[in-house]
Coordinates of C-alpha atoms in Angstrom, one line a residue:
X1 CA 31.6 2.3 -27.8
X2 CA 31.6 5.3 -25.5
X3 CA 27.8 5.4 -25.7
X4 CA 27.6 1.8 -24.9
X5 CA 29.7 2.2 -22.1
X6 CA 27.8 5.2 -20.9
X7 CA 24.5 3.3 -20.7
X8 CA 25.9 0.5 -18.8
X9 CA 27.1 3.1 -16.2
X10 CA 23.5 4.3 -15.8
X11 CA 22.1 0.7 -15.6
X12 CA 24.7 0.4 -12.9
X13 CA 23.9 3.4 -11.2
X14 CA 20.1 2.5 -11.4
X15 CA 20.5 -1.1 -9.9
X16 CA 22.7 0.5 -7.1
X17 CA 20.2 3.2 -5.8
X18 CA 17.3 0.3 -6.0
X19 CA 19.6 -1.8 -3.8
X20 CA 20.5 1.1 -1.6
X21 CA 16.9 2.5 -0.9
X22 CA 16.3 -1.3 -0.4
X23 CA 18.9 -1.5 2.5
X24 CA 17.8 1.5 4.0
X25 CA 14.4 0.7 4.0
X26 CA 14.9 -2.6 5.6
X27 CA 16.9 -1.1 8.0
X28 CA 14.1 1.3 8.8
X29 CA 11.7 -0.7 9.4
X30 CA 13.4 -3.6 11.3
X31 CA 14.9 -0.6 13.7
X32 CA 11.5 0.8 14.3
X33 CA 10.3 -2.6 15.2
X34 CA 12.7 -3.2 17.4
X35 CA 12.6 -0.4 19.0
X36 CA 8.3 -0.9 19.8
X37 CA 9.1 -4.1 20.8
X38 CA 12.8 -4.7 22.7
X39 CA 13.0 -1.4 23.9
X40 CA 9.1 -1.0 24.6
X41 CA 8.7 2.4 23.3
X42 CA 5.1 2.0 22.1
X43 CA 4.7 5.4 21.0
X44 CA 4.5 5.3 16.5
X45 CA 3.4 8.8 17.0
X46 CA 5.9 10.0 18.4
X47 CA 8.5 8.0 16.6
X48 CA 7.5 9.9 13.5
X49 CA 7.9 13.4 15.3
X50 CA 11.8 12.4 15.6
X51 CA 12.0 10.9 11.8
X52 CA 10.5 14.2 10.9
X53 CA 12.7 16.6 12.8
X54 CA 15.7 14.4 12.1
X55 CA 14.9 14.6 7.9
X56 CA 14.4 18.7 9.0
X57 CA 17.3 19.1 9.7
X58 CA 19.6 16.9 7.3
X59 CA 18.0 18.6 4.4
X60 CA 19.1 21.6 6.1
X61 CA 22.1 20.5 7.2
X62 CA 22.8 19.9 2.9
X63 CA 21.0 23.1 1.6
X64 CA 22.0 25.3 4.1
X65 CA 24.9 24.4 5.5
X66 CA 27.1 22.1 3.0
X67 CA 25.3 23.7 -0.1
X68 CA 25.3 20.9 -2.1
X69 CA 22.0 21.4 -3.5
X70 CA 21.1 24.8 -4.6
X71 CA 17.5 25.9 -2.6
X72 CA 14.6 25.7 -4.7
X73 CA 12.4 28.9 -4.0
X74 CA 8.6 28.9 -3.7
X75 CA 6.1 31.6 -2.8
X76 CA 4.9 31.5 0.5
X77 CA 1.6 30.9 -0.9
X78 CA 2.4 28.2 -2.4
X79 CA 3.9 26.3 0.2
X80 CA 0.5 26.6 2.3
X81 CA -1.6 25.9 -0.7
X82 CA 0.4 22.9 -2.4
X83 CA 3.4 22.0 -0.4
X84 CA 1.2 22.0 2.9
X85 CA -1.3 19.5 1.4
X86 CA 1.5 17.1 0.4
X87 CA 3.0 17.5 4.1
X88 CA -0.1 16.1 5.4
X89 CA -0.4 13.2 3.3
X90 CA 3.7 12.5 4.0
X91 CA 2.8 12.8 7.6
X92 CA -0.1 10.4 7.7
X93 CA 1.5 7.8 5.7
X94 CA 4.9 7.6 7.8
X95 CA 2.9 7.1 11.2
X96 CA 0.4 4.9 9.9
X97 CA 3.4 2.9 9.0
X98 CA 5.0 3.3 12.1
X99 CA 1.4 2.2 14.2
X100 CA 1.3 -0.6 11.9
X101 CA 4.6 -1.7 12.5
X102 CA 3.5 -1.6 16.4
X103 CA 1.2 -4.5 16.0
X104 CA 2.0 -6.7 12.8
X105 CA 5.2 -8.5 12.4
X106 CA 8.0 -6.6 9.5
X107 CA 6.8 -9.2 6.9
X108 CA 3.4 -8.5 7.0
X109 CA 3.8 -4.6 6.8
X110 CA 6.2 -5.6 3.6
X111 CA 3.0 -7.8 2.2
X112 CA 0.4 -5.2 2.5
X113 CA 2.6 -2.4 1.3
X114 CA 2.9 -4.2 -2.2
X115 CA -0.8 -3.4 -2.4
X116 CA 0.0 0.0 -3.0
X117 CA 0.2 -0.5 -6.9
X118 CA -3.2 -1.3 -7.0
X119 CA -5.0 1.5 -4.7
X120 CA -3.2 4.0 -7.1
X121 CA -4.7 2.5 -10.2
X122 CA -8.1 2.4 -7.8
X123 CA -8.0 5.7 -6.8
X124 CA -6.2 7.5 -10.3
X125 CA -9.6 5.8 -11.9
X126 CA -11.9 7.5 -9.2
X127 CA -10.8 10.6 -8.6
X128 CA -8.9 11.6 -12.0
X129 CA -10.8 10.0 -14.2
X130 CA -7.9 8.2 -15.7
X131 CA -8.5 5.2 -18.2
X132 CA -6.0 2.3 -17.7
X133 CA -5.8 -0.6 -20.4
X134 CA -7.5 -4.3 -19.3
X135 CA -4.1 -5.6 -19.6
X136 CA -3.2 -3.1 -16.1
X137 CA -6.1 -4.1 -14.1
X138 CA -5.6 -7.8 -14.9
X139 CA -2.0 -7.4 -13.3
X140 CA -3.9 -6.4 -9.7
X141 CA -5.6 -9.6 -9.9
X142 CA -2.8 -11.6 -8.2
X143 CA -1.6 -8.9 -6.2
X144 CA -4.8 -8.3 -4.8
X145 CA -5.4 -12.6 -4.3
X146 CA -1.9 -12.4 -2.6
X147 CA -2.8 -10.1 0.0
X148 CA -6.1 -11.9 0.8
X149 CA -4.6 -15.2 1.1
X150 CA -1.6 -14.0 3.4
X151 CA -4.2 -11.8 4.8
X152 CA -5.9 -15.0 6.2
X153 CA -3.1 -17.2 6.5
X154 CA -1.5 -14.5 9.1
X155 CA -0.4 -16.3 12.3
X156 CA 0.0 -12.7 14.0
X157 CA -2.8 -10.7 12.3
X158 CA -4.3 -7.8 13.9
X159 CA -6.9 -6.2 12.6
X160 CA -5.9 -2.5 13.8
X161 CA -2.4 -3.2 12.3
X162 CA -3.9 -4.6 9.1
X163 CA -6.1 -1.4 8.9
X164 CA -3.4 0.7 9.4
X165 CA -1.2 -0.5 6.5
X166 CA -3.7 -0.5 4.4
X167 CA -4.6 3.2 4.6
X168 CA -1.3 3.3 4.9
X169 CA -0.7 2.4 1.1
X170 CA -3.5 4.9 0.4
X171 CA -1.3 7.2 1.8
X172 CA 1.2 6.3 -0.8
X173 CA -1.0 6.5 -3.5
X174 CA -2.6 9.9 -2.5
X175 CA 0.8 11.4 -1.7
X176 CA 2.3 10.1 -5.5
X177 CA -1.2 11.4 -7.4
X178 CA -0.9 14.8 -5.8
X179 CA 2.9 15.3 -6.1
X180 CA 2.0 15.6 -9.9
X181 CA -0.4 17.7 -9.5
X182 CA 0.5 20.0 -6.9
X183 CA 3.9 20.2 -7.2
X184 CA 3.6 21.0 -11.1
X185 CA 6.1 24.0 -12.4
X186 CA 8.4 23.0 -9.6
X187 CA 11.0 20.9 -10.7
X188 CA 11.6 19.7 -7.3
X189 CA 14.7 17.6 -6.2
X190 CA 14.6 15.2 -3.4
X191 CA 16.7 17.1 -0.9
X192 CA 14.2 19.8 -1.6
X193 CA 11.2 18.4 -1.0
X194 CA 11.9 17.3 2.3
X195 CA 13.4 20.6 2.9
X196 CA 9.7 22.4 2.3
X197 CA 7.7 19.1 3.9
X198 CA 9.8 17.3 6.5
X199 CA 8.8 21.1 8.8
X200 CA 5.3 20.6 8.4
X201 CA 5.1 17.2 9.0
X202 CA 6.7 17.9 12.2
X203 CA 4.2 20.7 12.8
X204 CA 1.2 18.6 12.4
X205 CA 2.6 15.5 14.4
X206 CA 4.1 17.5 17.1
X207 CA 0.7 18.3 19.3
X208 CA -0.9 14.9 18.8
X209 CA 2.0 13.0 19.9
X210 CA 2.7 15.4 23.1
X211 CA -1.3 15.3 23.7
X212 CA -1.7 11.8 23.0
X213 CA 1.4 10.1 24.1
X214 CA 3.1 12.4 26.5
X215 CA 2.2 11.1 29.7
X216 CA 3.3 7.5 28.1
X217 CA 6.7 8.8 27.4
X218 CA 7.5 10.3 30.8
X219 CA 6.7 7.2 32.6
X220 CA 8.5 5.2 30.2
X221 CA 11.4 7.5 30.9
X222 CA 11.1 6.7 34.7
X223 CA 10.9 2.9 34.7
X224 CA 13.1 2.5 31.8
X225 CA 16.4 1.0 32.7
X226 CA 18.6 2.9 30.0
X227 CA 16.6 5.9 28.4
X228 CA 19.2 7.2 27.0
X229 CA 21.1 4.6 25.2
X230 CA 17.2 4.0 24.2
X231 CA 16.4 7.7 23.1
X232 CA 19.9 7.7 20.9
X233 CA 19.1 4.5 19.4
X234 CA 15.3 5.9 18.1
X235 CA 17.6 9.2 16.7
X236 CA 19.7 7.4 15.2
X237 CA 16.3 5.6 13.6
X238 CA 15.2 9.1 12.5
X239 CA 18.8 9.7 10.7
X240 CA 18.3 6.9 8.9
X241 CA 15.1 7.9 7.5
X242 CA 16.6 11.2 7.2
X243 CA 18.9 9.7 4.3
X244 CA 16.3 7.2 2.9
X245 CA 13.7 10.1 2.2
X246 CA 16.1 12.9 1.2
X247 CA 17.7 10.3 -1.6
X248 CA 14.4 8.4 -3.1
X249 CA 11.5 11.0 -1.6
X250 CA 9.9 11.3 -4.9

């Protein structure tokens, strides 16, 4: 009886943190499209900038300052050989989201994002070497004819946004084959590995979006009626990434 009981808890448990990463990611998303589109901030490079200083410091803010997660120590070597790597591909994956989202609609993104199963079988079977049953590939078959036809269907299709989803679910796939490979003898918790990435991922962002975008941002500062209810309203974007990545990161 008590076992009983104690597996329907974790089936509870499971089907709650699937709907809650669902919520926040919806929420994520529709905010950063509303904030390209009604507040006109058409900077995805710099939008990820904030998500990445804002999931800097909450993971912080919970190793450091509330202490409830205990830090995970790793060898400054390793952090520029394996956690470094993994930064880069976090980095590129969030802002190619985040461009994407700047010229697609939110449903779209959604739809090309579900091709991310498949470019992770694709690209475990190229690089790794890895053998996957008939039965697998056959599954991609009406992912993949899904995509094409809502590809083409698209009232609002762009092909830069379209391009940019796509390698955005390489990203994924690239970021998920290497997190088992470089982050192996680290038994790494969520909180944690935003901790070690979230900083570099702001390192590497940080130049191209002041080089790139800069001169963007200051003018929209200048002609915008209410920057600042505007600038809190992109924070509070990167806060709730902040909690979205610290909980399901990995």
């Amino acid at each position: 009886m008590e076992e009983s009981f104690v597996f329907q808890w974790s089936v509870i448990r499971s089907l709650l943190s699937i709907l809650q990463w669902w919520a926040f990611n919806v929420t994520v998303i529709i905010v950063n499209k509303w904030i390209f589109q009604k507040l006109d901030f058409k900077f995805p490079l710099s939008v990820s900038c904030v998500h990445f200083i804002c999931s800097s410091i909450g993971a912080y803010v919970v190793i450091k300052l509330l202490k409830l997660k205990p830090l995970i120590t790793v060898d400054p070597e390793d952090r520029w050989r394996r956690i470094f790597p993994m930064s880069f591909v976090f980095c590129i994956n969030i802002v190619l989201g985040n461009v994407s989202l700047r010229y697609i609609p939110v449903s779209f993104m959604q739809t090309i994002k579900s091709f991310t199963p498949a470019t992770t079988v694709v690209l475990q079977w190229l690089v790794w070497r890895k053998y996957f049953d008939w039965r697998i590939w056959a599954s991609l078959i009406p992912i993949v004819g899904g995509i094409l036809l809502t590809s083409v269907t698209e009232l609002s299709f762009n092909m830069f946004g379209f391009c940019a989803a796509l390698f955005g679910c390489l990203a994924t796939s690239t970021k998920t084959i290497l997190a088992e490979s470089l982050l192996h003898g680290y038994k790494f918790d969520s909180i944690n590995t935003v901790y070690y990435m979230a900083p570099f991922a702001t390192m590497i962002s940080a130049l191209p979006a002041m080089l790139l975008e800069g001169n963007g941002i200051l003018e929209w500062l200048n002609t915008h009626p209410y920057p600042w209810s505007a600038l809190i309203i992109i924070f509070s974007s990167g806060c709730w990434l902040s909690v979205l990545t610290s909980q399901f990161f990995m």
